[in-house]
C-alpha cells in the first residue's frame, strides 16, 4: 500500500521524506492530470504521496533586500497581485491557463515539473532566479538554470523539496513577454519569448533574452547577451541578422499535436526581431 | 396577441443554472453496475482469437456472441458492426463491453483480455471510394465548349469535433419486461430502432428515454445508437442497471466528427461571365459509411451556395479509411461546401479582376431561380435587403484602413450562404413520416407528445410557446417532458434544422385542431402526421427536383487582425444577419446565432484535429482548441422576418444556418489581411506562415 | 484512510477517505452534489468548478487532502444565497443558459469574479470566465448575464 501523508509543517514533511521516497503534490494541476484514472476511482498514485498545498510555512511572498522571495506553495494568482512582483512575471502569470488553475498553480510546481513549456520558467531564467532547496538536514541555493536539467529532470533529490524561489529585482527600461498559444487563454505554449533590456543614454547596459518551449530547457544564452551589451540601440538594431544567427542554432523545437517545428522556430526568431526593432 | 418572437424566460434555465437538472451521469440506481468498452489496438487487422480472463462472480463480458439480431448498427446501410468479430477497421473500435460493480476490477479485466491480431495495411486519404454520386443541371457540356477560360481551385477542410461539454453516456436497466435506456441523445427513435434490431426483439421490448442533454451538435445523432446497442445487449443479458459514461479522451478518440473534405471547383468563364461550374467533392467517411452518404448529398447540393449557376456538373465520393467513423455535425456537409464555394467565388473574381461583391450580386439566387438540383426557389429571397442592412450596420466600406506601422495586418471577409431546412430530398415523407400528439387532460394541462430533444437549443421553450399562443393559455399549462418512447410518437430525430419547421409546424396544426375542442372537452388527444406539399418533387436517383422544402439565408461579415510576428488571428468584430422566416423566440435565435457563428468561426481558424497514423492526435480538451470567452469577438446579429407559409408562425430552420457561414467569412478576412489566397481551413498561424513564405501565392 | 475535516456549504464534516481521491468524485458521490459536472477531468473546461476558501478551483484537480480545514462552496450552496439567486436570474434573463452543462461552473466563476471585482469591465469578465468552456452560446449572453448581475446586484458584492 502506498502511503498518503498530509503533514502539518515543513519539518514534518521533510522528516517523512528523509525516511521514504514521496511524490510531492502541491496544487495538483500537473499530477492530478498525469495520474488521472477512470472517473470515480482514485488517481493512480503508484508511489507514496505527500500533500503540501496546505503547509502555511511555504505560503508566503515578501520583498527583502531588492529580492522577491516566494514560498513554494504560494499560488501564482496571488503572486500576480503582489505589488512588488516583477512586471514580466505578472505578465506571464496573467496569460497562464485560467483563473481556476492560477489559484492552484505554483512556481515551484513549474520548476519541479520541468516542462520546457512551463510559463513562468523563462522569466525566472531572465531574472537569474535562485531556488532554495531543503531537506531534513540540509539547505542549498541553486540557480534556476542548474535546477532544471532536461525535460522533466531536475537536480532536486528524493529527500528534498523546493522551499522558496528568490527573484532579484532588476532594472529594465523595456520588457516583453509573448506567449504563443493555441488561443488567447487556457492554452499551452507553442513557443514563448521573453526579452528585457536596460538602456541608459541610448546605450544597452543590459540585455536578456529567453525562449520557452523550443528546446529541452528554457534557452537563455549569456554569452550572446554579453556580446551585445554596451552597444547603442541603433548599433544593436543594425546587427539584427547577426543576433538572429547567434540564437538560431539553439532554437530546436519539435513537431507535436499543438504545432510544428518550422512555425515554432520562425515565430521565436520573429519575436526576437520584433523586440530588438522596437527598442 | 403579442408577437411570438418576443422573448420569454426559458423554461429550463433555472434548473440548469442551479445544478438541479439531471444529466445521465448524475443518475444513480440501486445495485447499479458500470461498463467499459474494450477496444481494438490496431487500425486495421484480422482478429485471430480473443482470450478472456476468468471472471469472478458478478462480472460480465458482452461481445458479438451475445447478439441475437444482425451485428450491425441500424442506421442506413448494414456496414457498421456493433462489436468487431472477425476484423477491426479502426483504432479503438469496440470489441467487447466489460460490466461489473467495481471499476477497478473492470479495468483489471480489460487489461487481461488478450487478442491475437493479424495486422493489415491501413488505408488513409481519398483512395477507397465506397459511394459515388453524380448529377448535372442545364447543359454543362455546352458551357465547357463555349468557355474561354477555366478557373480551377481545390480546397481542403479538416476534422471538427463537436466537443459538447457533456461526454456521451447512457444508463440502461430492465423494468416491466423492457430494456430501458436513458441517455444523452438527440434521436430517441434512432436509438430505439437500433436496439430493437440488435436484440432481434419486438418493438415493445425496448424503451428509450432522453436525459437532459449537455450539448450535442450532431454528435449525439447517430453515435449513441452504437453505445446503446452495447449497453442494451448487456442489460438484456444481466437484467441489472448498468451505467456507461465515456471519459473525455475516449469520447474524442472514438466518436464521430465532421468529415474532412477535399473539394475541387471549376468555373467555365467567358467575358467575365460564369457559364457553368464543375464540383467534385471527396469526403473522408472513416471506417464505416454511417451517415456519410447523406452528408455527401447535402454537400453536393450546396455546390453553388447562395448563387444560381445555370449549368452544373457535380460528382462526389465517400472514401472509407481506417480511422474513426465520421458523422453528423451541425451543418452536415454544408460547412465544407460553403467554405469552398465562398472562397471560389472570391478567387474567380480575383482571377477575372472583378470586385467580388459585384460578382456575388450578379449570381445571387432569386425567387423563381432553379436550384442546383433543378428544383425551384419558391419563396421570396430577401438577401438584397439583408445585404443592404448589414453593409450599413458594419459600415463595411470603412472597415479596413491599411496601417503599415501596425503590429497587425487587418482584413475583412464576408460570406453569403443558405441552408436547406429539414431532411434532404423526400426524407420527411418517405423515411421519417413524423407524427405528433397533443393531449389535453382533465386538469386543463396540455401535453406535447413529440420525440424532439431539447439539447440546449430551446425547443422546450419554443414548442410550449407555440402551443400556449395558439390555445391562448398560460405557458405553465403546457407540459413537455423529456421524450420517452413509451409515451411519445415518433416525430423524427432532432436534426437537420427540422424541429421547429417540421415538428413545430405539426404541433401548431395539432394545437389549432385542439383549440376547437379545448373549452368543451374533458380529455382530448389530437394527432398530426406529416404530409409533403404536393408541389415538392424529388428524384432521389438523379438528384433532380426540390432537395428541400425551404431555405434559410444569412450573411456574415468578419473583421480580423493577424499578428505580423506570430501569425495569430484576433477576431475583432462579427456582424451577422439571418432570415430564419420568423423567430419563435428572439433571444433563443440570437443565442443559436452567437453559438453557431462562433462554432463556424472556430472551424475556420482555430480548431485543429488530425488523425496521425489513424489515431486522433488531439484527444483531449487541452490539445483540441475551441474558443474561450477571451477569443470571442464583438458580435452583432440581426434577424429579418420572411415568414415561410408552412412553418409555425412562418418559422424556418435556424440551428445549422448560423454555423455554415463562419468559416468562409473568417478565411476570407484572413486572406484579405495577408494578401494571399487561402485554400484550406482551419487557417492556423502555422498555415498563415506557410502562405506568407510562399512567394508564388 | 485519513481523517479529513472540511466545511461544505456551511456545514462541517469530518471524513475518513482516501486523501488522493478527487474532490469532484467525493462531492458528487458521497454528498450527491451532482450540480458539479465533469466535462474533461483535466482542469480545462471548468464544469466542475467550486469555491475553496472563496477562490475558484476546478474540483477535478483537487485531491481530497488539499481541502483539509478548508471551506468549500458548490453550486448547490451558492444557489441558496442571495447572490446565487441573483446570478441565476441574470443568467435566465440574458439567455445565458443553453445545454446547461457548463452553467453551474459559469455561475461559480461569476461569483468568484464579482467577489473580487464588483463592477467588472467586459474584458475583465472575459478573463474571469476564460477557464470555463461553453460550446453552445459563443459566450456573449453569458458576458451579458455577468454585467447584468453586477448591475442589479449593487451592494451585494
CSV table of N, CA and C in Angstrom, one decimal, chain B residues 314-451:
chain,number,residue,atom,x,y,z
B,314,UNK,N,-21.9,17.9,-61.0
B,314,UNK,CA,-21.5,17.6,-59.6
B,314,UNK,C,-21.1,16.1,-59.4
B,315,UNK,N,-20.0,15.9,-58.9
B,315,UNK,CA,-19.7,14.5,-58.5
B,315,UNK,C,-19.1,14.5,-57.1
B,316,UNK,N,-19.3,13.3,-56.4
B,316,UNK,CA,-18.8,13.3,-55.1
B,316,UNK,C,-18.6,11.8,-54.6
B,317,UNK,N,-17.7,11.6,-53.7
B,317,UNK,CA,-17.4,10.3,-53.2
B,317,UNK,C,-17.3,10.3,-51.7
B,318,UNK,N,-17.7,9.2,-51.1
B,318,UNK,CA,-17.4,8.9,-49.7
B,318,UNK,C,-16.2,8.0,-49.8
B,319,UNK,N,-15.1,8.3,-49.2
B,319,UNK,CA,-14.0,7.4,-49.1
B,319,UNK,C,-13.9,6.8,-47.7
B,320,UNK,N,-13.7,5.5,-47.7
B,320,UNK,CA,-13.5,4.8,-46.4
B,320,UNK,C,-12.0,4.7,-46.1
B,321,UNK,N,-11.8,5.0,-44.8
B,321,UNK,CA,-10.4,5.0,-44.3
B,321,UNK,C,-10.4,4.2,-43.0
B,322,UNK,N,-9.2,3.8,-42.6
B,322,UNK,CA,-9.1,3.1,-41.3
B,322,UNK,C,-8.9,4.1,-40.2
B,323,UNK,N,-10.0,4.9,-40.1
B,323,UNK,CA,-10.0,5.9,-39.0
B,323,UNK,C,-11.4,5.9,-38.4
B,324,UNK,N,-11.5,6.6,-37.3
B,324,UNK,CA,-12.8,6.6,-36.6
B,324,UNK,C,-13.9,7.2,-37.5
B,325,UNK,N,-15.1,6.5,-37.5
B,325,UNK,CA,-16.1,6.9,-38.4
B,325,UNK,C,-16.5,8.4,-38.2
B,326,UNK,N,-16.7,9.1,-39.3
B,326,UNK,CA,-17.2,10.5,-39.2
B,326,UNK,C,-18.7,10.5,-39.4
B,327,UNK,N,-19.3,11.6,-38.9
B,327,UNK,CA,-20.8,11.6,-38.9
B,327,UNK,C,-21.4,12.9,-38.9
B,328,UNK,N,-22.5,13.0,-38.2
B,328,UNK,CA,-23.3,14.2,-38.2
B,328,UNK,C,-22.6,15.3,-37.3
B,329,UNK,N,-22.6,16.5,-37.8
B,329,UNK,CA,-22.2,17.7,-37.1
B,329,UNK,C,-22.9,18.9,-37.7
B,330,UNK,N,-23.6,19.6,-36.9
B,330,UNK,CA,-24.3,20.8,-37.3
B,330,UNK,C,-23.8,21.4,-38.7
B,331,UNK,N,-24.7,21.3,-39.6
B,331,UNK,CA,-24.3,21.8,-41.0
B,331,UNK,C,-24.2,20.6,-42.0
B,332,UNK,N,-23.7,19.5,-41.5
B,332,UNK,CA,-23.9,18.2,-42.2
B,332,UNK,C,-23.5,18.2,-43.6
B,333,UNK,N,-22.2,18.5,-43.9
B,333,UNK,CA,-21.7,18.6,-45.2
B,333,UNK,C,-21.7,20.0,-45.9
B,334,UNK,N,-22.6,20.8,-45.4
B,334,UNK,CA,-22.7,22.1,-46.0
B,334,UNK,C,-21.5,23.0,-45.6
B,335,UNK,N,-21.0,22.9,-44.3
B,335,UNK,CA,-19.9,23.8,-44.0
B,335,UNK,C,-18.7,23.6,-44.9
B,336,UNK,N,-18.4,22.4,-45.2
B,336,UNK,CA,-17.3,22.1,-46.1
B,336,UNK,C,-17.5,22.8,-47.4
B,337,UNK,N,-18.7,22.5,-48.0
B,337,UNK,CA,-19.0,23.0,-49.4
B,337,UNK,C,-19.1,24.5,-49.4
B,338,UNK,N,-19.7,25.1,-48.4
B,338,UNK,CA,-19.9,26.6,-48.4
B,338,UNK,C,-18.6,27.3,-48.2
B,339,UNK,N,-17.7,26.7,-47.5
B,339,UNK,CA,-16.3,27.2,-47.4
B,339,UNK,C,-15.7,27.3,-48.8
B,340,UNK,N,-15.8,26.1,-49.5
B,340,UNK,CA,-15.2,26.1,-50.8
B,340,UNK,C,-15.9,27.1,-51.8
B,341,UNK,N,-17.2,27.1,-51.8
B,341,UNK,CA,-17.9,27.9,-52.8
B,341,UNK,C,-17.6,29.4,-52.5
B,342,UNK,N,-17.6,29.8,-51.3
B,342,UNK,CA,-17.3,31.2,-50.9
B,342,UNK,C,-15.9,31.7,-51.3
B,343,UNK,N,-14.9,30.8,-51.0
B,343,UNK,CA,-13.6,31.1,-51.4
B,343,UNK,C,-13.5,31.2,-52.9
B,344,UNK,N,-14.2,30.2,-53.6
B,344,UNK,CA,-14.1,30.1,-55.0
B,344,UNK,C,-14.6,31.4,-55.7
B,345,UNK,N,-15.8,31.8,-55.3
B,345,UNK,CA,-16.4,33.0,-55.9
B,345,UNK,C,-15.4,34.2,-55.8
B,346,UNK,N,-14.8,34.2,-54.7
B,346,UNK,CA,-13.7,35.3,-54.5
B,346,UNK,C,-12.5,35.1,-55.4
B,347,UNK,N,-12.1,33.9,-55.5
B,347,UNK,CA,-10.9,33.6,-56.3
B,347,UNK,C,-11.2,33.8,-57.8
B,348,UNK,N,-12.5,33.5,-58.2
B,348,UNK,CA,-12.8,33.7,-59.6
B,348,UNK,C,-12.8,35.2,-59.8
B,349,UNK,N,-13.4,36.0,-58.9
B,349,UNK,CA,-13.4,37.5,-59.0
B,349,UNK,C,-12.0,38.0,-59.1
B,350,UNK,N,-11.1,37.5,-58.3
B,350,UNK,CA,-9.7,38.0,-58.3
B,350,UNK,C,-9.1,37.6,-59.7
B,351,UNK,N,-9.3,36.4,-60.1
B,351,UNK,CA,-8.7,36.0,-61.4
B,351,UNK,C,-9.2,36.8,-62.6
B,352,UNK,N,-10.5,37.1,-62.5
B,352,UNK,CA,-11.1,37.9,-63.6
B,352,UNK,C,-11.0,39.4,-63.3
B,353,UNK,N,-10.4,39.7,-62.2
B,353,UNK,CA,-10.2,41.1,-61.9
B,353,UNK,C,-11.5,41.9,-61.7
B,354,UNK,N,-12.5,41.3,-61.1
B,354,UNK,CA,-13.8,41.9,-60.8
B,354,UNK,C,-13.9,42.1,-59.3
B,355,UNK,N,-14.6,43.1,-58.9
B,355,UNK,CA,-14.9,43.3,-57.5
B,355,UNK,C,-15.8,42.1,-57.0
B,356,UNK,N,-15.4,41.3,-56.0
B,356,UNK,CA,-16.1,40.1,-55.6
B,356,UNK,C,-17.6,40.4,-55.3
B,357,UNK,N,-17.8,41.6,-54.7
B,357,UNK,CA,-19.2,42.0,-54.3
B,357,UNK,C,-20.1,42.1,-55.6
B,358,UNK,N,-19.5,42.6,-56.6
B,358,UNK,CA,-20.2,42.7,-57.9
B,358,UNK,C,-20.5,41.3,-58.5
B,359,UNK,N,-19.5,40.4,-58.4
B,359,UNK,CA,-19.7,39.1,-58.9
B,359,UNK,C,-20.7,38.3,-58.1
B,360,UNK,N,-20.7,38.4,-56.8
B,360,UNK,CA,-21.6,37.8,-55.9
B,360,UNK,C,-23.1,38.3,-56.3
B,361,UNK,N,-23.2,39.6,-56.4
B,361,UNK,CA,-24.5,40.1,-56.7
B,361,UNK,C,-25.1,39.6,-58.0
B,362,UNK,N,-24.2,39.5,-59.0
B,362,UNK,CA,-24.6,39.1,-60.3
B,362,UNK,C,-25.2,37.7,-60.3
B,363,UNK,N,-24.7,36.8,-59.4
B,363,UNK,CA,-25.1,35.4,-59.4
B,363,UNK,C,-26.0,35.0,-58.2
B,364,UNK,N,-26.3,36.0,-57.3
B,364,UNK,CA,-27.1,35.7,-56.2
B,364,UNK,C,-28.5,35.1,-56.6
B,365,UNK,N,-28.9,34.1,-55.9
B,365,UNK,CA,-30.1,33.4,-56.3
B,365,UNK,C,-31.3,34.3,-56.0
B,366,UNK,N,-32.3,34.2,-56.9
B,366,UNK,CA,-33.5,35.0,-56.8
B,366,UNK,C,-34.7,34.0,-56.7
B,367,UNK,N,-35.8,34.5,-56.2
B,367,UNK,CA,-37.0,33.7,-56.1
B,367,UNK,C,-37.4,33.3,-57.6
B,368,UNK,N,-37.7,32.1,-57.7
B,368,UNK,CA,-38.1,31.5,-59.0
B,368,UNK,C,-36.9,30.9,-59.8
B,369,UNK,N,-35.7,31.2,-59.3
B,369,UNK,CA,-34.5,30.5,-59.9
B,369,UNK,C,-34.5,29.0,-59.7
B,370,UNK,N,-33.8,28.4,-60.6
B,370,UNK,CA,-33.6,26.9,-60.4
B,370,UNK,C,-32.5,26.7,-59.4
B,371,UNK,N,-32.7,25.7,-58.5
B,371,UNK,CA,-31.7,25.4,-57.5
B,371,UNK,C,-30.7,24.5,-58.2
B,372,UNK,N,-29.6,24.1,-57.5
B,372,UNK,CA,-28.6,23.3,-58.0
B,372,UNK,C,-29.1,22.0,-58.5
B,373,UNK,N,-30.2,21.5,-58.0
B,373,UNK,CA,-30.8,20.2,-58.4
B,373,UNK,C,-32.0,20.5,-59.3
B,374,UNK,N,-32.0,21.6,-60.0
B,374,UNK,CA,-33.1,22.0,-60.9
B,374,UNK,C,-34.5,22.0,-60.3
B,375,UNK,N,-34.5,22.2,-59.0
B,375,UNK,CA,-35.8,22.5,-58.3
B,375,UNK,C,-36.0,24.0,-58.4
B,376,UNK,N,-36.8,24.5,-57.5
B,376,UNK,CA,-37.2,25.9,-57.6
B,376,UNK,C,-37.1,26.6,-56.3
B,377,UNK,N,-36.5,27.8,-56.2
B,377,UNK,CA,-36.6,28.6,-55.0
B,377,UNK,C,-38.0,29.3,-55.1
B,378,UNK,N,-38.9,28.7,-54.4
B,378,UNK,CA,-40.3,29.1,-54.5
B,378,UNK,C,-40.6,30.4,-53.7
B,379,UNK,N,-39.9,30.5,-52.5
B,379,UNK,CA,-40.3,31.6,-51.6
B,379,UNK,C,-39.4,32.8,-51.8
B,380,UNK,N,-39.9,33.9,-51.3
B,380,UNK,CA,-39.1,35.2,-51.5
B,380,UNK,C,-37.7,35.0,-50.9
B,381,UNK,N,-36.7,35.5,-51.7
B,381,UNK,CA,-35.4,35.6,-51.2
B,381,UNK,C,-35.1,37.1,-50.9
B,382,UNK,N,-34.7,37.4,-49.7
B,382,UNK,CA,-34.5,38.8,-49.3
B,382,UNK,C,-33.1,39.2,-49.0
B,383,UNK,N,-32.2,38.4,-49.7
B,383,UNK,CA,-30.8,38.7,-49.5
B,383,UNK,C,-30.4,40.1,-49.8
B,384,UNK,N,-31.0,40.7,-50.8
B,384,UNK,CA,-30.6,42.1,-51.2
B,384,UNK,C,-30.9,43.1,-50.1
B,385,UNK,N,-32.0,42.9,-49.4
B,385,UNK,CA,-32.3,43.8,-48.3
B,385,UNK,C,-31.4,43.5,-47.1
B,386,UNK,N,-31.1,42.2,-47.0
B,386,UNK,CA,-30.2,41.8,-45.9
B,386,UNK,C,-28.8,42.4,-46.1
B,387,UNK,N,-28.4,42.3,-47.3
B,387,UNK,CA,-27.1,42.8,-47.7
B,387,UNK,C,-27.0,44.3,-47.4
B,388,UNK,N,-28.0,45.0,-47.8
B,388,UNK,CA,-28.1,46.5,-47.7
B,388,UNK,C,-28.0,46.8,-46.2
B,389,UNK,N,-28.8,46.1,-45.4
B,389,UNK,CA,-28.8,46.3,-43.9
B,389,UNK,C,-27.4,46.1,-43.3
B,390,UNK,N,-26.8,44.9,-43.7
B,390,UNK,CA,-25.5,44.6,-43.0
B,390,UNK,C,-24.4,45.4,-43.4
B,391,UNK,N,-24.4,45.9,-44.7
B,391,UNK,CA,-23.3,46.8,-45.1
B,391,UNK,C,-23.4,48.1,-44.4
B,392,UNK,N,-24.6,48.5,-44.1
B,392,UNK,CA,-24.8,49.8,-43.4
B,392,UNK,C,-24.3,49.6,-41.9
B,393,UNK,N,-24.9,48.6,-41.3
B,393,UNK,CA,-24.6,48.4,-39.9
B,393,UNK,C,-23.1,48.2,-39.6
B,394,UNK,N,-22.4,47.5,-40.5
B,394,UNK,CA,-21.0,47.3,-40.3
B,394,UNK,C,-20.1,48.4,-40.8
B,395,UNK,N,-20.8,49.3,-41.5
B,395,UNK,CA,-20.0,50.4,-42.1
B,395,UNK,C,-18.9,49.8,-43.0
B,396,UNK,N,-19.3,48.8,-43.8
B,396,UNK,CA,-18.4,47.9,-44.5
B,396,UNK,C,-17.3,48.6,-45.2
B,397,UNK,N,-17.7,49.7,-45.9
B,397,UNK,CA,-16.7,50.3,-46.8
B,397,UNK,C,-15.5,51.0,-46.0
B,398,UNK,N,-15.8,51.3,-44.8
B,398,UNK,CA,-14.7,51.9,-44.0
B,398,UNK,C,-14.0,50.9,-43.0
B,399,UNK,N,-14.3,49.7,-43.2
B,399,UNK,CA,-13.9,48.7,-42.1
B,399,UNK,C,-12.3,48.6,-42.0
B,400,UNK,N,-11.7,48.6,-43.2
B,400,UNK,CA,-10.2,48.4,-43.1
B,400,UNK,C,-9.5,49.7,-43.6
B,401,UNK,N,-8.7,50.2,-42.7
B,401,UNK,CA,-7.8,51.3,-43.1
B,401,UNK,C,-6.4,50.7,-43.0
B,402,UNK,N,-5.7,50.6,-44.1
B,402,UNK,CA,-4.4,50.0,-44.0
B,402,UNK,C,-3.5,50.8,-43.1
B,403,UNK,N,-2.7,50.2,-42.3
B,403,UNK,CA,-1.8,50.9,-41.4
B,403,UNK,C,-0.5,50.1,-41.4
B,404,UNK,N,0.4,50.6,-42.1
B,404,UNK,CA,1.7,49.8,-42.3
B,404,UNK,C,2.5,49.7,-41.1
B,405,UNK,N,2.4,50.7,-40.2
B,405,UNK,CA,3.2,50.6,-39.0
B,405,UNK,C,2.6,49.6,-37.9
B,406,UNK,N,1.4,49.2,-38.1
B,406,UNK,CA,0.8,48.4,-37.1
B,406,UNK,C,1.5,47.1,-36.9
B,407,UNK,N,1.3,46.5,-35.7
B,407,UNK,CA,1.8,45.2,-35.4
B,407,UNK,C,1.0,44.1,-36.2
B,408,UNK,N,-0.2,44.6,-36.7
B,408,UNK,CA,-1.1,43.6,-37.3
B,408,UNK,C,-1.4,43.9,-38.8
B,409,UNK,N,-1.8,42.9,-39.5
B,409,UNK,CA,-2.4,43.0,-40.8
B,409,UNK,C,-3.9,43.0,-40.5
B,410,UNK,N,-4.7,43.9,-41.0
B,410,UNK,CA,-6.1,43.9,-40.8
B,410,UNK,C,-6.9,43.4,-42.0
B,411,UNK,N,-8.0,42.7,-41.8
B,411,UNK,CA,-8.7,42.3,-43.0
B,411,UNK,C,-10.2,42.1,-42.7
B,412,UNK,N,-11.0,42.1,-43.8
B,412,UNK,CA,-12.4,41.9,-43.6
B,412,UNK,C,-12.9,40.8,-44.6
B,413,UNK,N,-13.8,40.0,-44.1
B,413,UNK,CA,-14.3,38.9,-45.0
B,413,UNK,C,-15.8,38.8,-44.9
B,414,UNK,N,-16.4,38.4,-46.0
B,414,UNK,CA,-17.9,38.3,-46.0
B,414,UNK,C,-18.3,36.9,-46.5
B,415,UNK,N,-19.3,36.3,-46.0
B,415,UNK,CA,-19.8,35.1,-46.6
B,415,UNK,C,-21.3,35.3,-46.8
B,416,UNK,N,-21.8,34.7,-47.9
B,416,UNK,CA,-23.3,34.6,-48.2
B,416,UNK,C,-23.6,33.2,-48.2
B,417,UNK,N,-24.7,32.8,-47.6
B,417,UNK,CA,-25.0,31.4,-47.5
B,417,UNK,C,-26.5,31.1,-47.4
B,418,UNK,N,-26.8,29.8,-47.6
B,418,UNK,CA,-28.2,29.4,-47.4
B,418,UNK,C,-28.1,28.0,-46.7
B,419,UNK,N,-29.2,27.6,-46.1
B,419,UNK,CA,-29.2,26.2,-45.6
B,419,UNK,C,-30.6,25.6,-45.9
B,420,UNK,N,-30.6,24.5,-46.5
B,420,UNK,CA,-31.8,23.8,-46.8
B,420,UNK,C,-32.4,23.2,-45.5
B,421,UNK,N,-33.7,23.5,-45.2
B,421,UNK,CA,-34.2,23.2,-43.9
B,421,UNK,C,-34.9,21.8,-44.0
B,422,UNK,N,-34.6,21.0,-43.1
B,422,UNK,CA,-35.2,19.7,-43.0
B,422,UNK,C,-34.4,18.6,-43.7
B,423,UNK,N,-34.9,17.4,-43.8
B,423,UNK,CA,-34.2,16.3,-44.4
B,423,UNK,C,-34.0,16.6,-45.9
B,424,UNK,N,-32.9,16.1,-46.4
B,424,UNK,CA,-32.6,16.2,-47.8
B,424,UNK,C,-33.6,15.3,-48.6
B,425,UNK,N,-34.1,15.9,-49.7
B,425,UNK,CA,-35.0,15.2,-50.6
B,425,UNK,C,-36.3,14.9,-50.0
B,426,UNK,N,-36.9,13.7,-50.2
B,426,UNK,CA,-38.2,13.4,-49.7
B,426,UNK,C,-38.1,12.6,-48.4
B,427,UNK,N,-36.9,12.8,-47.7
B,427,UNK,CA,-36.7,12.0,-46.5
B,427,UNK,C,-37.9,12.1,-45.5
B,428,UNK,N,-38.4,13.3,-45.4
B,428,UNK,CA,-39.5,13.5,-44.4
B,428,UNK,C,-40.7,12.6,-44.8
B,429,UNK,N,-41.0,12.6,-46.1
B,429,UNK,CA,-42.2,11.8,-46.5
B,429,UNK,C,-41.9,10.3,-46.6
B,430,UNK,N,-40.7,10.0,-47.0
B,430,UNK,CA,-40.5,8.5,-47.2
B,430,UNK,C,-39.9,7.8,-46.0
B,431,UNK,N,-39.0,8.5,-45.3
B,431,UNK,CA,-38.3,7.8,-44.2
B,431,UNK,C,-38.9,8.2,-42.8
B,432,UNK,N,-39.2,9.4,-42.6
B,432,UNK,CA,-39.4,9.9,-41.2
B,432,UNK,C,-40.9,9.8,-40.9
B,433,UNK,N,-41.8,10.3,-41.7
B,433,UNK,CA,-43.2,10.3,-41.5
B,433,UNK,C,-43.6,10.7,-40.1
B,434,UNK,N,-43.2,11.9,-39.8
B,434,UNK,CA,-43.4,12.4,-38.4
B,434,UNK,C,-44.8,12.4,-37.9
B,435,UNK,N,-45.0,12.0,-36.7
B,435,UNK,CA,-46.3,12.0,-36.0
B,435,UNK,C,-46.1,12.8,-34.7
B,436,UNK,N,-47.0,13.7,-34.5
B,436,UNK,CA,-47.0,14.4,-33.2
B,436,UNK,C,-48.4,14.3,-32.5
B,437,UNK,N,-48.4,14.4,-31.2
B,437,UNK,CA,-49.7,14.4,-30.5
B,437,UNK,C,-49.7,15.5,-29.5
B,438,UNK,N,-50.9,16.0,-29.3
B,438,UNK,CA,-51.2,16.9,-28.2
B,438,UNK,C,-52.3,16.3,-27.4
B,439,UNK,N,-52.1,16.3,-26.0
B,439,UNK,CA,-53.1,15.6,-25.2
B,439,UNK,C,-53.5,16.6,-24.1
B,440,UNK,N,-54.8,16.9,-24.1
B,440,UNK,CA,-55.3,17.8,-23.1
B,440,UNK,C,-55.9,16.9,-22.0
B,441,UNK,N,-55.5,17.1,-20.8
B,441,UNK,CA,-56.0,16.3,-19.7
B,441,UNK,C,-57.1,17.1,-18.9
B,442,UNK,N,-57.8,16.4,-18.0
B,442,UNK,CA,-58.9,17.0,-17.3
B,442,UNK,C,-58.5,18.2,-16.4
B,443,UNK,N,-57.2,18.2,-16.0
B,443,UNK,CA,-56.8,19.3,-15.1
B,443,UNK,C,-56.4,20.5,-16.0
B,444,UNK,N,-56.7,20.5,-17.2
B,444,UNK,CA,-56.5,21.7,-18.1
B,444,UNK,C,-55.1,21.8,-18.6
B,445,UNK,N,-54.3,20.8,-18.4
B,445,UNK,CA,-52.9,20.8,-18.9
B,445,UNK,C,-52.9,20.3,-20.3
B,446,UNK,N,-52.0,20.8,-21.1
B,446,UNK,CA,-51.8,20.3,-22.5
B,446,UNK,C,-50.4,19.7,-22.6
B,447,UNK,N,-50.4,18.4,-22.9
B,447,UNK,CA,-49.1,17.7,-23.0
B,447,UNK,C,-48.6,17.7,-24.5
B,448,UNK,N,-47.4,18.1,-24.7
B,448,UNK,CA,-46.8,18.0,-26.0
B,448,UNK,C,-46.1,16.6,-26.1
B,449,UNK,N,-46.6,15.8,-27.0
B,449,UNK,CA,-46.0,14.4,-27.1
B,449,UNK,C,-45.3,14.3,-28.4
B,450,UNK,N,-44.0,14.6,-28.3
B,450,UNK,CA,-43.1,14.5,-29.5
B,450,UNK,C,-41.8,13.9,-29.1
B,451,UNK,N,-41.0,13.5,-30.0
B,451,UNK,CA,-39.7,12.9,-29.7
B,451,UNK,C,-38.6,13.9,-29.8
